[in-house]
Amino acid sequence: MSKNILIINGPNLNMLGTRQPEVYGSDTLADIEAMCSDHGQGLSLSIDFRQTNDEGEMVTWIQESRATHDAIIINAAAYTHTSVAVLDALLAVEMPVIEVHLSNIHQREEFRQHSYVAKAATGMICGLGAQGYTLALDALANCLDS
Ligand code: CA2
């Protein structure tokens, strides 16, 4: 049976492709969703791709996923660096979590170099742009298989 993967995108990622292409690339979030759906099909993973600008909604989605999904890929965007609430929710679901960032957060401002999400993540991919999402799917296919 195919596994259900929840892909969560945080605040402002709905603006991808419209500004700062030198930092975040020129793909829109819809382009990345299409890439993930295609790639997921090849791995027999079913993809539930979402974006929110609301921290509470993100926490609720993570909590609910326990009953409905097998693993999470999360680009929590700015909440990565600020949200203990998102961290606590991720720790509570007890399922594989892959953290993704389009940019290399370790080459950027100091405040972006700390991630609360990392504490709950099985692994983290950053700096590879949209490809980070498909690499995260590969990692999960591997990890859910074993
Ligand atoms: O590199 C990433 O994926 C980030 O998670 C993106 C976040 C940033 O706060 C993190 O430090 C790193 C920002 C997403 C904002 O995306 C925009 C895209 C286009 C125009 C404006 C914002």
Coordinates of C-alpha atoms and ligand atoms in Angstrom, one line a residue:
M1 CA 0.0 0.0 0.0
S2 CA 1.3 3.5 -0.8
K3 CA 2.5 5.6 2.1
N4 CA 1.1 9.1 2.7
I5 CA 3.6 12.0 2.9
L6 CA 2.6 15.3 4.3
I7 CA 4.7 18.2 2.9
I8 CA 4.3 21.4 4.9
N9 CA 5.5 24.8 3.7
G10 CA 5.6 27.8 6.0
P11 CA 5.1 31.5 5.9
N12 CA 5.8 33.5 2.7
L13 CA 6.7 30.4 0.6
N14 CA 3.5 31.1 -1.4
M15 CA 5.5 34.0 -2.9
L16 CA 8.2 31.8 -4.3
G17 CA 9.1 32.6 -7.9
T18 CA 7.9 36.2 -7.7
R19 CA 10.8 37.7 -5.7
Q20 CA 14.4 37.0 -4.5
P21 CA 15.0 34.3 -7.2
E22 CA 18.8 34.7 -6.5
V23 CA 18.1 33.3 -3.0
Y24 CA 15.2 30.9 -3.5
G25 CA 15.2 30.0 -7.2
S26 CA 12.6 30.8 -9.8
D27 CA 10.3 27.8 -9.3
T28 CA 6.9 28.7 -7.8
L29 CA 5.4 26.6 -5.0
A30 CA 3.0 25.1 -7.6
D31 CA 6.0 24.0 -9.7
I32 CA 7.5 22.3 -6.6
E33 CA 4.2 20.6 -5.8
A34 CA 4.0 19.2 -9.3
M35 CA 7.7 18.0 -9.0
C36 CA 6.9 16.3 -5.7
S37 CA 3.7 14.6 -7.1
D38 CA 5.6 13.3 -10.1
H39 CA 8.5 12.1 -8.1
G40 CA 6.2 10.6 -5.4
Q41 CA 4.4 8.5 -8.1
G42 CA 7.7 6.9 -9.1
L43 CA 8.3 6.0 -5.4
S44 CA 4.8 4.9 -4.7
L45 CA 4.4 7.7 -2.2
S46 CA 1.2 9.7 -2.1
I47 CA 1.8 13.5 -1.6
D48 CA -0.3 15.9 0.4
F49 CA 1.3 19.3 -0.3
R50 CA 0.3 22.3 1.8
Q51 CA 1.4 25.9 2.6
T52 CA 0.3 28.1 5.6
N53 CA 1.3 31.5 6.9
D54 CA -0.2 30.6 10.3
E55 CA 1.9 29.0 13.0
G56 CA -1.2 27.6 14.8
E57 CA -2.5 26.0 11.6
M58 CA 1.0 24.4 11.1
V59 CA 0.9 22.9 14.6
T60 CA -2.6 21.6 14.0
W61 CA -1.6 19.9 10.7
I62 CA 1.4 18.3 12.4
Q63 CA -0.8 17.0 15.3
E64 CA -3.5 15.6 12.9
S65 CA -1.0 13.9 10.7
R66 CA -0.3 11.3 13.3
A67 CA -3.6 9.6 12.3
T68 CA -3.4 10.1 8.6
H69 CA 0.2 10.3 7.3
D70 CA 3.3 8.2 7.5
A71 CA 6.0 10.9 7.4
I72 CA 6.5 14.6 7.1
I73 CA 8.7 16.9 5.0
I74 CA 8.7 20.4 6.4
N75 CA 10.1 23.7 5.2
A76 CA 8.9 25.7 8.2
A77 CA 10.4 28.9 6.7
A78 CA 10.8 31.6 9.4
Y79 CA 9.1 29.4 12.0
T80 CA 12.2 27.1 11.7
H81 CA 14.2 29.7 13.7
T82 CA 11.5 30.8 16.2
S83 CA 8.9 28.1 16.9
V84 CA 9.2 25.8 20.0
A85 CA 5.5 25.1 19.3
V86 CA 6.3 23.5 15.9
L87 CA 9.2 21.6 17.5
D88 CA 7.0 20.2 20.2
A89 CA 4.4 19.1 17.7
L90 CA 7.0 17.4 15.5
L91 CA 8.4 15.6 18.6
A92 CA 4.9 14.4 19.6
V93 CA 4.0 12.8 16.3
E94 CA 6.9 10.3 16.4
M95 CA 7.3 9.7 12.7
P96 CA 10.1 10.4 10.2
V97 CA 10.6 14.1 9.6
I98 CA 12.8 15.5 6.9
E99 CA 13.6 19.3 7.2
V100 CA 14.1 21.1 3.9
H101 CA 15.3 24.6 3.1
L102 CA 15.8 26.0 -0.4
S103 CA 18.7 28.1 0.6
N104 CA 21.8 27.1 2.6
I105 CA 20.8 28.6 6.0
H106 CA 24.3 28.1 7.3
Q107 CA 25.7 30.6 4.8
R108 CA 23.2 33.2 5.7
E109 CA 22.5 35.6 8.6
E110 CA 23.3 34.2 12.1
F111 CA 19.6 34.1 13.1
R112 CA 18.9 31.6 10.3
Q113 CA 21.7 29.3 11.4
H114 CA 19.7 27.9 14.3
S115 CA 16.8 25.5 13.6
Y116 CA 14.3 24.4 16.3
V117 CA 12.9 21.9 13.7
A118 CA 16.3 20.2 13.4
K119 CA 15.9 18.8 17.0
A120 CA 13.0 16.7 15.7
A121 CA 14.3 15.9 12.2
T122 CA 15.5 12.6 11.0
G123 CA 17.6 14.5 8.5
M124 CA 18.0 17.9 6.9
I125 CA 18.6 19.1 3.4
C126 CA 19.4 22.7 2.6
G127 CA 21.0 24.7 -0.2
L128 CA 19.9 22.6 -3.1
G129 CA 16.8 24.6 -4.1
A130 CA 13.6 22.7 -5.2
Q131 CA 15.6 19.5 -5.6
G132 CA 15.8 19.3 -1.8
Y133 CA 12.1 18.3 -1.8
T134 CA 12.6 15.4 -4.2
L135 CA 15.7 14.3 -2.3
A136 CA 13.7 14.3 0.9
L137 CA 11.1 12.0 -0.8
D138 CA 14.0 9.6 -1.8
A139 CA 15.2 9.6 1.8
L140 CA 11.7 8.8 3.1
A141 CA 11.1 6.1 0.5
N142 CA 14.2 4.5 1.8
C143 CA 13.5 5.0 5.5
L144 CA 9.8 3.8 5.2
D145 CA 10.8 0.7 3.3
S146 CA 13.2 -0.6 5.9
Ligands
CA2_1 O1 15.6 28.6 2.5 C1 14.5 28.3 2.9 O2 13.8 27.5 2.4 C2 13.9 29.1 4.1 O3 13.2 28.2 4.9 C3 13.0 30.2 3.4 C4 12.4 31.1 4.5 C5 13.5 31.7 5.4 O4 12.9 32.4 6.4 C6 14.3 30.6 6.0 O5 15.4 31.2 6.8 C7 15.0 29.7 4.9 C8 11.7 32.3 3.8 C9 10.7 32.0 2.8 C10 10.3 33.3 2.1 O6 10.1 33.0 0.8 C11 10.0 34.1 -0.1 C12 10.0 33.8 -1.4 C13 9.8 34.8 -2.3 C14 9.7 36.1 -1.9 C15 9.7 36.4 -0.6 C16 9.9 35.4 0.3

